[in-house]
């Protein structure tokens, strides 16, 4: 799936040691909130997308400029008309309440855990704006409503936002960031409100500092969310799905061992407690899984790990007797989900030294922690600020006590779980390999089926195609659900990078244009993510040239060999260079990390043009390889496999270091007729032939009948 890593964090040296592997130096922490991006951010393409997708008479998406759409609505002004939207009107009425008293309100996409995929009851930004993509930030003032998203979603946002909203394309030249826009439209001394549960501590602090330049004040509205207030009784109920134990044969390491590792990190860093708030980190650490969030086997919870105990903050109704026994065996006790704030406050008031990953722990928790620390220091006769000023950052005693960033008892550092989770153990790798073979068998059956349907002129919509693919996957052992909404895009819809077809607006799949299918699955033992682009008729020379250029980039990255401690951004150029040679490019990262029976997007690793992510690729990490090309209003191309980072044996070892490369996990044919053979070098032709030989050898034992014949035909040598 074409997306940047969901979360970028620094490497953790000790986690690699825990897994018996070398580690690169610690890298700086990156923030991911789009509202904090600089004007020339690399989040999205620097090229401008000024078209909008609209449904044409034949069901296909037709691109229209923003000005043309405004004409069709009877307006030529890009300025939103305040008060026309009932939700905006209701939200603005709340601004004047004495207990709120704000001039602007920011609505991000995240839940309290900075998740990419969130439960329906937390989809506040989608409810307010109507935009259904996974990334974006809405800002409402008394007179304006503006929305920011990145290059993956420009066309989708243009299609879904009403005329009450102004779309600002993040990353395009001259487009202000949220902060710049707020500082421009608000009079000096305004009050900007946020729900502190929905902002990481880092994001809230940066926002507070930036708006203070114009004498604005950041208001943390903790007791209720303003969008929830207007959503009212129609807001979906919080999820109540049960959790389950993730068997040790899939997890590879028991909970006691994982907690022991975390405690060793606490001791090494002079801390008493670490607060874990990322849902996949809680699930991985406790060898548990859930289904609170679509596409991700996680459950809403927090976890605190102390030197002698651990506490899971979760709705007890989600915990069965089996799970309770599993936790009890590991020494983990339960408290209610809402008790996290009071527990952090309690720890702070007794002087406990807390480890908080400020890039993910929400601002509400950090605010409560700091208030508790202030009360603790007042009891001791000194304020935290006085202690901070007296403490030297070079004093080893101070460091041991956890003083960082001029604060007593707070260590603000990437979670000790982040890297440990990203480096897969033998059982996790085995599960990923096995699940990918079953997934490949399902896809072979699917492609065999759809080719026959199109050949027989059976009318199929993009939604029907996705539904049938789901049916083939459901037949596979261990299937749980999809790992993201299937991107099924024919023709112009394929150019919408994160296109999500709906029954009332999707196109029919035909044989006159390219069809892009990006899909994945969650199995009990692994997570898959694969994209293939095909043509059911005769591709044009343009289709073949662009497809082959994308394929060359895919091959170049797959064959990469690089020294350990190499960050992923160094490899990104390999995937783009063939496109660059003819003046083409794409607006998304080349690779994201993938969890093992967990989130389809995970950090800290990525392969991207975002050169700020210095996290080194390490043996055992899994990343996607997905270059693409998208011709707006015409077609889209993406080729995606998942890769396992492995150590390679070379004749030399310069500097005495190890060298790394990739092992393929995905085994599904690449359509041969889309390849412009004269463009490929002999070594690239060999790569395609060798890959297809592997596909046949690994997947054919899972097939019979027509799908087996289909696989044989589609893995023949070029």
XYZ file of C-alpha atoms in Angstrom:
718
model
C 0.000 0.000 0.000
C 1.457 3.307 -1.082
C 2.007 5.240 2.099
C 4.804 6.596 4.202
C 5.657 4.725 7.389
C 2.949 5.358 9.896
C 5.414 6.388 12.532
C 9.075 7.317 12.261
C 11.185 6.885 15.360
C 14.885 6.525 16.115
C 16.684 3.233 16.316
C 17.186 1.792 19.776
C 20.553 0.174 20.328
C 19.482 -2.044 23.194
C 16.541 -3.527 21.326
C 18.860 -4.931 18.694
C 21.040 -6.374 21.413
C 17.952 -8.030 22.856
C 17.420 -9.683 19.498
C 21.080 -10.599 19.119
C 21.830 -8.178 16.318
C 23.972 -5.103 15.809
C 22.392 -1.692 16.022
C 23.045 1.622 14.312
C 23.517 4.849 16.212
C 20.387 6.443 17.643
C 18.699 8.771 15.144
C 16.785 11.991 15.764
C 13.061 11.740 16.363
C 10.704 12.769 13.579
C 7.228 14.119 14.003
C 4.497 13.079 11.636
C 1.639 15.494 12.089
C 0.906 17.211 8.796
C 0.008 20.518 10.441
C 3.595 20.911 11.596
C 5.208 20.425 8.203
C 7.327 23.220 6.758
C 6.153 25.078 3.680
C 8.325 23.021 1.346
C 7.602 19.749 3.118
C 8.511 16.485 1.460
C 5.314 14.879 2.683
C 3.772 15.241 -0.743
C 4.876 15.936 -4.274
C 6.136 19.344 -5.223
C 3.978 19.170 -8.315
C 0.535 20.724 -8.187
C -2.595 18.687 -8.648
C -5.368 21.066 -9.608
C -7.840 18.577 -10.962
C -10.844 17.104 -9.320
C -12.489 13.738 -9.877
C -16.136 13.774 -10.768
C -18.411 10.971 -11.868
C -19.032 10.954 -15.595
C -21.973 9.543 -17.455
C -20.286 6.212 -18.059
C -19.449 5.733 -14.385
C -15.795 6.621 -14.782
C -14.118 9.394 -12.880
C -13.618 12.497 -15.009
C -11.169 15.140 -13.857
C -12.419 18.674 -13.504
C -10.528 21.717 -12.374
C -11.532 23.355 -9.094
C -12.727 26.420 -10.989
C -14.918 24.293 -13.251
C -16.450 22.576 -10.248
C -17.199 25.924 -8.641
C -18.898 27.031 -11.863
C -21.057 23.910 -11.791
C -22.041 24.820 -8.244
C -22.855 28.352 -9.372
C -19.949 30.038 -7.603
C -16.597 31.353 -8.774
C -15.236 32.171 -5.340
C -12.857 29.852 -3.543
C -13.735 31.464 -0.216
C -16.015 29.258 1.884
C -19.403 30.683 2.790
C -19.642 30.466 6.566
C -22.708 28.980 8.177
C -23.978 26.912 5.219
C -22.867 23.614 6.736
C -24.889 22.514 9.777
C -21.929 20.803 11.412
C -19.723 23.860 11.051
C -22.490 26.093 12.343
C -22.982 23.870 15.401
C -19.258 23.662 16.043
C -18.841 27.426 15.871
C -21.672 27.940 18.335
C -19.631 25.982 20.890
C -16.719 28.429 20.510
C -18.659 31.043 22.482
C -19.460 28.873 25.488
C -17.818 30.322 28.640
C -16.150 26.994 29.475
C -14.622 26.876 25.956
C -14.107 30.452 24.696
C -11.925 29.770 21.655
C -11.413 31.344 18.238
C -10.283 28.230 16.346
C -10.404 24.454 16.730
C -8.087 21.890 15.154
C -9.392 18.430 14.275
C -6.668 15.891 13.346
C -7.180 12.379 11.972
C -5.772 10.448 14.909
C -7.246 8.791 17.974
C -5.683 8.990 21.439
C -2.976 6.531 20.365
C -1.845 8.258 17.167
C -3.218 5.362 15.127
C -3.466 5.392 11.345
C -6.582 3.212 11.238
C -9.103 4.123 13.925
C -12.458 2.920 15.239
C -15.521 4.527 13.680
C -16.415 6.376 16.879
C -13.112 8.268 16.682
C -13.428 9.303 13.018
C -14.162 12.877 14.030
C -12.356 14.540 11.157
C -14.197 12.366 8.632
C -17.541 13.131 10.287
C -16.894 16.860 10.267
C -15.446 17.237 6.763
C -16.831 14.334 4.735
C -13.294 13.417 3.631
C -12.749 9.682 4.159
C -8.996 9.390 3.513
C -6.713 8.363 6.369
C -4.572 11.525 6.514
C -5.556 15.140 6.916
C -6.103 17.991 9.347
C -9.153 20.244 9.588
C -9.090 23.721 11.119
C -12.245 25.703 11.829
C -12.277 29.359 12.834
C -15.268 31.643 13.333
C -15.176 32.582 9.635
C -13.143 29.938 7.813
C -12.830 26.183 7.421
C -9.636 24.780 5.905
C -8.397 21.265 5.268
C -4.853 19.990 4.643
C -3.873 16.661 3.119
C -0.911 15.311 1.168
C -0.304 14.246 -2.422
C -1.789 10.776 -2.001
C -5.204 12.319 -1.407
C -5.413 15.489 -3.513
C -7.900 14.056 -6.017
C -9.939 12.310 -3.345
C -10.156 15.445 -1.197
C -11.222 17.528 -4.184
C -14.004 15.045 -4.792
C -15.254 14.651 -1.217
C -14.959 18.107 0.392
C -17.936 20.440 0.140
C -17.633 24.066 -0.941
C -17.625 25.108 2.731
C -14.040 23.863 2.956
C -10.871 25.277 1.443
C -8.468 22.530 0.373
C -4.788 23.246 1.001
C -2.437 20.791 -0.697
C 0.376 20.099 1.764
C 3.826 20.214 0.220
C 2.929 22.265 -2.837
C 4.895 25.440 -3.393
C 3.338 28.431 -1.654
C 0.838 26.420 0.373
C 0.923 27.542 4.024
C 1.130 25.066 6.865
C -1.666 24.961 9.388
C 0.349 27.112 11.758
C 1.173 29.693 9.091
C -2.467 29.815 8.059
C -3.687 30.250 11.647
C -1.157 32.989 12.317
C -2.335 34.743 9.166
C -6.118 34.568 9.573
C -6.465 35.006 13.340
C -6.152 38.380 15.077
C -3.357 38.633 17.619
C -4.151 37.115 20.979
C -6.601 34.471 19.747
C -7.285 31.201 21.548
C -6.695 27.982 19.571
C -8.387 24.894 21.006
C -7.378 21.248 20.678
C -8.347 17.936 22.228
C -5.038 16.991 23.922
C -5.840 13.289 23.616
C -5.584 13.580 19.819
C -2.172 15.280 19.690
C 1.144 13.782 20.633
C 3.005 15.739 23.272
C 5.597 16.790 20.683
C 2.944 18.033 18.269
C 1.143 20.021 20.946
C 4.370 21.623 22.200
C 5.451 22.628 18.705
C 2.000 24.030 17.965
C 2.003 25.992 21.227
C 5.417 27.490 20.518
C 4.653 28.361 16.895
C 1.359 30.168 17.483
C 2.815 32.091 20.420
C 4.764 34.121 17.861
C 1.484 35.904 17.148
C 0.522 35.983 20.819
C -2.008 33.191 20.344
C -2.760 30.825 23.223
C -3.131 27.049 22.939
C -6.147 25.796 24.908
C -6.245 22.124 25.930
C -9.897 21.077 26.103
C -9.557 17.782 27.924
C -12.990 17.084 29.403
C -14.816 16.653 26.088
C -14.257 16.745 22.342
C -16.146 19.463 20.473
C -16.900 17.260 17.471
C -18.347 14.631 19.808
C -20.602 17.318 21.244
C -22.205 18.030 17.855
C -22.100 14.355 16.803
C -24.315 13.558 19.786
C -26.424 10.423 19.888
C -25.636 9.421 16.321
C -21.982 8.863 17.198
C -21.101 5.139 16.982
C -20.470 3.324 20.249
C -16.878 2.470 21.232
C -15.779 -1.010 20.120
C -16.361 -3.880 22.548
C -14.755 -6.751 20.648
C -12.928 -9.417 22.712
C -9.155 -9.734 22.757
C -7.273 -12.984 22.126
C -3.921 -14.549 22.923
C -1.390 -14.485 20.083
C 0.061 -17.998 20.305
C 3.740 -18.384 21.146
C 4.286 -20.383 17.929
C 3.532 -17.150 16.065
C 4.951 -14.650 18.575
C 8.258 -16.468 19.058
C 9.109 -14.809 22.398
C 7.006 -15.034 25.558
C 5.630 -12.027 27.421
C 7.908 -12.490 30.434
C 10.996 -12.241 28.226
C 9.701 -9.149 26.466
C 8.866 -7.438 29.767
C 12.290 -8.384 31.109
C 13.862 -6.612 28.140
C 11.782 -3.494 28.757
C 12.783 -3.503 32.420
C 16.433 -3.746 31.476
C 15.900 -0.600 29.445
C 14.240 1.115 32.381
C 17.184 0.285 34.578
C 19.722 1.410 31.985
C 17.933 4.741 31.575
C 17.341 5.377 35.264
C 13.553 5.152 35.040
C 10.915 3.496 37.189
C 8.069 3.223 34.664
C 7.462 3.410 30.927
C 4.092 4.371 29.441
C 3.271 2.488 26.217
C 0.447 4.064 24.228
C 0.854 2.815 20.644
C -1.704 0.042 20.182
C 0.520 -2.244 18.130
C 3.288 -1.927 20.728
C 0.913 -3.005 23.505
C -0.328 -5.943 21.405
C 3.203 -7.040 20.488
C 4.583 -6.744 24.010
C 1.746 -8.735 25.607
C 1.345 -11.302 22.784
C -2.285 -10.287 22.425
C -4.456 -9.312 19.509
C -7.848 -7.658 19.128
C -10.293 -6.282 16.601
C -11.199 -2.802 17.841
C -9.709 -1.128 14.793
C -10.522 -1.979 11.162
C -7.699 -3.827 9.390
C -5.401 -3.901 12.442
C -5.525 -6.701 15.060
C -5.184 -4.315 18.011
C -7.334 -3.192 20.930
C -7.738 0.153 22.680
C -5.474 0.149 25.704
C -2.477 1.635 27.455
C 0.293 -0.236 29.236
C 2.635 0.821 32.018
C 5.659 -1.319 32.812
C 7.362 -0.876 36.178
C 10.336 -2.740 37.601
C 8.201 -5.303 39.428
C 4.803 -5.103 37.798
C 2.925 -4.123 34.647
C -0.594 -2.721 34.247
C -2.852 -3.014 31.219
C -5.485 -0.279 31.002
C -8.332 -1.801 29.012
C -12.075 -2.358 29.103
C -12.361 -5.506 31.228
C -15.286 -6.731 29.108
C -12.783 -7.373 26.330
C -10.727 -9.762 28.474
C -11.767 -13.420 28.516
C -10.738 -15.946 31.176
C -8.087 -17.293 28.799
C -6.597 -13.846 28.239
C -6.825 -13.048 31.950
C -4.865 -16.195 32.787
C -2.328 -15.328 30.075
C -1.772 -11.884 31.621
C -1.696 -13.197 35.185
C 1.022 -15.656 34.223
C 3.135 -12.756 32.966
C 2.496 -10.649 36.072
C 0.254 -8.116 34.306
C -2.668 -6.639 36.222
C -5.759 -4.911 34.820
C -7.227 -1.460 35.316
C -9.933 0.380 33.422
C -8.971 2.148 30.198
C -9.886 5.554 31.646
C -7.672 5.052 34.722
C -4.475 5.819 32.791
C -4.573 9.540 33.685
C -5.079 9.010 37.405
C -2.364 6.340 37.456
C 0.167 8.566 35.693
C -0.759 11.353 38.088
C -0.277 9.015 41.059
C 3.144 7.923 39.824
C 4.214 11.522 39.250
C 3.057 12.650 42.695
C 5.171 10.025 44.402
C 8.266 11.046 42.404
C 8.452 8.111 39.987
C 10.712 8.607 37.002
C 8.621 8.038 33.856
C 9.749 7.186 30.338
C 7.412 8.832 27.837
C 7.706 8.620 24.059
C 6.629 12.191 23.402
C 6.219 11.502 19.676
C 3.307 9.160 20.426
C 2.101 9.605 24.018
C -0.737 12.100 23.891
C -0.551 15.584 25.335
C -3.270 14.834 27.915
C -1.104 12.195 29.591
C 2.009 14.371 29.539
C 0.048 17.347 30.897
C -1.231 15.282 33.825
C 2.266 13.922 34.438
C 3.786 17.386 34.566
C 1.099 18.626 36.940
C 1.784 15.678 39.210
C 5.512 16.394 39.099
C 4.850 20.013 40.083
C 2.860 18.879 43.120
C 5.597 16.427 44.051
C 8.245 19.141 43.887
C 6.140 21.577 45.908
C 5.961 18.972 48.626
C 9.746 18.836 48.543
C 9.963 22.621 48.729
C 11.224 23.209 45.204
C 9.604 23.578 41.796
C 10.433 21.409 38.852
C 11.681 24.489 36.999
C 14.176 25.295 39.774
C 15.457 21.751 39.789
C 15.729 21.799 36.018
C 17.802 24.958 36.013
C 20.123 23.602 38.678
C 20.670 20.291 36.939
C 23.399 19.999 34.349
C 22.691 17.904 31.295
C 26.288 16.732 31.471
C 25.913 15.493 35.042
C 25.770 11.670 34.985
C 23.807 11.692 38.235
C 21.224 13.929 36.650
C 20.995 11.655 33.622
C 20.595 8.608 35.847
C 17.696 10.301 37.628
C 15.930 10.821 34.308
C 16.243 14.592 33.974
C 15.899 15.545 30.324
C 14.703 18.643 28.532
C 14.954 20.581 31.844
C 12.334 18.406 33.528
C 12.665 16.274 36.624
C 11.478 12.663 36.466
C 10.634 12.669 32.748
C 12.673 10.857 30.108
C 11.373 11.825 26.658
C 12.703 9.196 24.324
C 11.455 6.745 21.702
C 9.635 3.770 23.170
C 11.878 0.789 23.936
C 9.340 -1.397 22.094
C 9.507 0.378 18.730
C 12.644 -1.160 17.289
C 12.305 -4.492 19.067
C 8.953 -4.994 17.358
C 10.257 -4.018 13.930
C 13.064 -6.602 13.949
C 11.272 -9.911 13.473
C 12.312 -13.127 15.208
C 12.423 -16.552 13.552
C 8.833 -17.469 14.403
C 7.500 -14.154 13.094
C 9.486 -14.519 9.862
C 8.240 -18.079 9.418
C 4.647 -16.936 9.902
C 5.082 -14.107 7.412
C 6.506 -16.461 4.791
C 3.757 -19.036 5.269
C 0.921 -16.502 5.185
C 2.312 -14.920 2.021
C 2.240 -18.260 0.197
C -1.398 -18.856 1.122
C -2.165 -15.285 0.103
C -0.410 -15.840 -3.235
C -2.599 -18.888 -3.851
C -5.725 -16.806 -3.204
C -4.497 -14.149 -5.626
C -3.701 -16.704 -8.323
C -7.268 -18.015 -8.049
C -8.592 -14.453 -8.142
C -6.599 -13.359 -11.222
C -7.579 -16.544 -13.029
C -11.231 -15.802 -12.241
C -11.273 -12.125 -13.215
C -9.454 -12.655 -16.504
C -12.097 -15.181 -17.482
C -14.915 -12.833 -16.430
C -13.551 -9.910 -18.448
C -12.907 -12.176 -21.414
C -16.578 -13.189 -21.310
C -17.689 -9.542 -21.099
C -19.139 -9.963 -17.612
C -19.847 -6.532 -16.134
C -17.832 -6.043 -12.937
C -17.541 -2.894 -10.873
C -14.437 -2.025 -8.890
C -16.347 -2.811 -5.693
C -17.454 -6.209 -6.977
C -13.857 -7.020 -7.866
C -12.723 -6.194 -4.321
C -15.547 -8.245 -2.821
C -14.657 -11.273 -4.924
C -10.994 -10.984 -3.980
C -12.064 -11.029 -0.336
C -14.006 -14.222 -1.033
C -10.911 -15.976 -2.371
C -8.854 -14.870 0.637
C -11.495 -16.026 3.101
C -10.986 -19.596 1.910
C -7.376 -19.565 3.098
C -6.415 -21.014 6.476
C -5.897 -18.458 9.201
C -7.536 -15.543 7.364
C -8.898 -12.851 9.705
C -9.630 -9.711 7.667
C -8.166 -7.333 5.100
C -5.118 -5.334 6.195
C -6.533 -2.137 4.612
C -9.384 -1.137 2.329
C -8.703 -2.677 -1.076
C -7.654 -0.128 -3.677
C -9.403 -1.322 -6.822
C -8.925 1.346 -9.478
C -9.638 1.103 -13.188
C -8.369 3.727 -15.616
C -8.444 7.243 -14.177
C -9.358 5.917 -10.738
C -6.009 4.134 -10.596
C -4.348 7.542 -10.622
C -5.953 8.345 -7.254
C -3.214 6.881 -5.080
C -5.444 5.864 -2.175
C -8.636 5.403 -4.150
C -11.507 3.807 -2.253
C -14.323 2.648 -4.544
C -17.902 2.872 -3.301
C -20.956 1.174 -4.820
C -22.627 4.438 -5.829
C -19.646 6.032 -7.560
C -17.227 3.384 -8.781
C -16.325 2.461 -12.351
C -16.718 -0.793 -14.215
C -13.567 -2.748 -14.999
C -12.957 -3.131 -18.703
C -10.279 -4.030 -21.201
C -9.393 -0.587 -22.571
C -7.200 0.720 -19.765
C -4.978 -0.298 -16.873
C -6.386 -1.799 -13.680
C -4.526 -1.255 -10.381
C -5.242 -3.553 -7.439
C -3.561 -2.864 -4.088
C -4.722 -5.234 -1.363
C -3.637 -7.134 1.711
C -4.782 -9.476 4.417
C -4.400 -10.192 8.097
C -3.765 -13.847 8.871
C -3.272 -15.397 12.274
C 0.429 -15.783 11.460
C 1.217 -12.828 9.214
C 0.264 -9.657 7.345
C 0.324 -9.197 3.568
C 0.338 -6.195 1.231
C 0.634 -6.532 -2.543
C -0.052 -4.385 -5.601
C -0.312 -5.542 -9.185
C -1.237 -3.517 -12.275
C -2.677 -5.342 -15.279
C -4.309 -4.708 -18.641
C -7.090 -7.046 -19.766
C -6.812 -5.929 -23.395
C -3.973 -4.516 -25.463
C -1.862 -1.960 -23.583
C -0.717 1.151 -25.405
C 2.982 1.941 -25.933
C 2.621 4.610 -23.225
C 1.232 2.073 -20.767
C 4.066 -0.328 -21.493
C 6.811 2.279 -21.262
C 5.584 3.635 -17.927
C 4.965 0.168 -16.525
C 8.429 -0.996 -17.530
C 10.072 2.054 -15.961
C 8.263 1.295 -12.708
C 9.329 -2.348 -12.980
C 12.957 -1.328 -13.467
C 12.806 0.699 -10.255
C 11.229 -2.245 -8.448
C 13.995 -4.549 -9.660
C 16.760 -2.098 -8.757
C 15.548 -1.833 -5.166
C 14.983 -5.577 -4.858
C 18.592 -6.223 -5.922
C 20.118 -3.592 -3.634
C 23.089 -4.566 -1.462
C 24.094 -2.046 1.172
C 26.227 -1.763 4.324
C 24.626 -2.111 7.729
C 23.626 1.163 9.394
C 22.222 2.373 6.053
C 18.970 4.360 6.481
C 16.160 3.603 4.070
C 16.114 7.001 2.378
C 19.508 6.210 0.817
C 17.870 3.469 -1.269
C 14.875 5.473 -2.447
C 16.682 6.846 -5.498
C 17.120 3.323 -6.866
C 13.364 2.980 -7.318
C 12.958 6.382 -9.001
C 15.989 6.680 -11.274
C 14.416 4.864 -14.249
C 11.409 7.174 -14.079
C 13.566 10.257 -13.594
C 15.386 9.473 -16.835
C 12.209 10.331 -18.753
C 11.002 13.076 -16.405
C 8.503 11.051 -14.360
C 8.100 10.438 -10.624
C 5.510 9.497 -7.974
C 4.084 11.238 -4.913
C 4.547 8.650 -2.192
C 7.307 6.834 -0.376
C 8.807 3.719 -1.901
C 8.547 1.464 1.121
C 7.010 1.232 4.586
C 7.610 -1.154 7.448
C 5.149 -4.025 7.938
C 4.163 -5.750 11.169
C 4.060 -9.515 11.705
C 0.355 -10.285 12.173
C 0.056 -6.646 13.190
C -0.272 -3.242 11.528
C 0.329 -3.224 7.783
C 2.199 0.070 8.275
C 4.731 0.267 11.067
C 7.859 2.226 11.909
C 10.499 3.154 12.512
C 11.940 1.974 9.168
C 10.929 3.245 5.755
C 12.288 3.712 2.246
C 11.357 7.212 1.222
C 12.535 10.534 -0.129
C 12.005 11.846 3.415
C 15.686 12.036 4.172
C 15.038 13.027 7.781
C 14.320 9.436 8.815
C 17.765 8.149 9.763
C 16.562 4.777 11.051
C 18.871 2.118 9.668
C 17.502 -0.959 7.951
C 18.378 -4.053 9.968
C 18.347 -7.781 9.477
C 14.864 -9.028 10.263
C 12.969 -5.886 9.301
C 10.230 -6.113 6.678
C 9.597 -3.324 4.171
C 7.509 -2.852 1.061
C 8.974 -2.225 -2.397
C 6.349 -0.223 -4.282
C 7.407 2.333 -6.878
C 4.657 3.652 -9.113
C 3.565 6.205 -11.645
C 0.222 8.019 -11.834
C -1.002 9.977 -14.829
C -3.791 12.153 -13.480
C -7.194 11.443 -15.046
C -5.750 8.647 -17.149
C -4.198 5.650 -15.337
C -2.111 4.506 -12.401
C 0.688 1.970 -12.067
C 2.183 0.395 -8.944
C 4.139 -2.826 -8.426
C 4.506 -3.915 -4.805
C 6.198 -6.813 -3.040
C 7.176 -7.165 0.603
C 10.844 -7.727 1.365
C 12.712 -9.170 4.336
C 16.033 -7.515 5.158
C 18.711 -10.212 5.314
C 22.482 -10.435 5.656
C 24.347 -11.251 2.435
C 27.655 -13.060 2.112
C 30.137 -11.118 0.015
C 33.743 -11.683 -0.968
C 34.784 -8.553 0.934
C 33.775 -6.807 4.146
C 35.022 -3.230 3.941
C 35.604 -1.828 7.395
C 34.706 -5.164 8.936
C 30.991 -4.472 8.706
C 28.148 -6.637 7.461
C 26.286 -6.055 4.221
C 22.559 -6.438 3.804
C 20.104 -7.148 1.016
C 16.526 -8.297 0.539
C 14.631 -11.575 0.372
C 11.241 -11.562 -1.352
C 8.148 -12.539 0.631
C 5.534 -11.888 -2.098
C 5.109 -14.402 -4.923
C 2.517 -13.362 -7.501
C 3.244 -13.009 -11.242
C 3.948 -9.624 -12.815
C 1.962 -9.259 -16.033
C 4.330 -10.058 -18.884
C 2.463 -8.310 -21.713
C 2.868 -4.935 -19.990
C 6.652 -5.202 -20.184
C 8.381 -3.305 -22.992
C 11.097 -5.907 -23.432
C 13.642 -3.758 -25.370
C 13.827 -1.384 -22.380
C 15.060 -4.141 -20.065
C 18.697 -5.100 -19.703
C 19.693 -8.791 -19.803
C 20.076 -8.811 -16.014
C 16.598 -7.303 -15.573
C 15.136 -9.961 -17.890
C 16.895 -12.606 -15.797
C 15.379 -11.104 -12.638
C 11.850 -11.385 -14.045
C 12.422 -14.959 -15.210
C 13.995 -16.044 -11.930
C 11.210 -14.405 -9.937
C 8.530 -16.156 -11.958
C 10.359 -19.451 -11.558
C 10.255 -18.923 -7.776
C 6.557 -18.054 -7.961
C 5.835 -21.314 -9.769
C 7.905 -23.458 -7.415
C 6.492 -21.932 -4.225
C 2.825 -21.388 -5.118
C 1.938 -24.218 -7.519
C 1.679 -26.823 -4.692
C -1.254 -24.796 -3.300
C -3.225 -24.802 -6.577
C -5.044 -27.141 -8.928
C -7.216 -26.950 -12.023
C -7.599 -23.656 -13.894
C -5.690 -21.526 -11.334
C -2.723 -23.877 -11.644
C -2.821 -23.575 -15.437
C -3.103 -19.788 -15.075
C 0.003 -19.742 -12.894
C 1.917 -21.868 -15.403
C 1.070 -19.553 -18.304
C 1.876 -16.388 -16.356
C 5.255 -17.573 -15.082
C 6.703 -18.561 -18.465
C 10.097 -17.028 -19.273
C 10.165 -13.746 -21.198
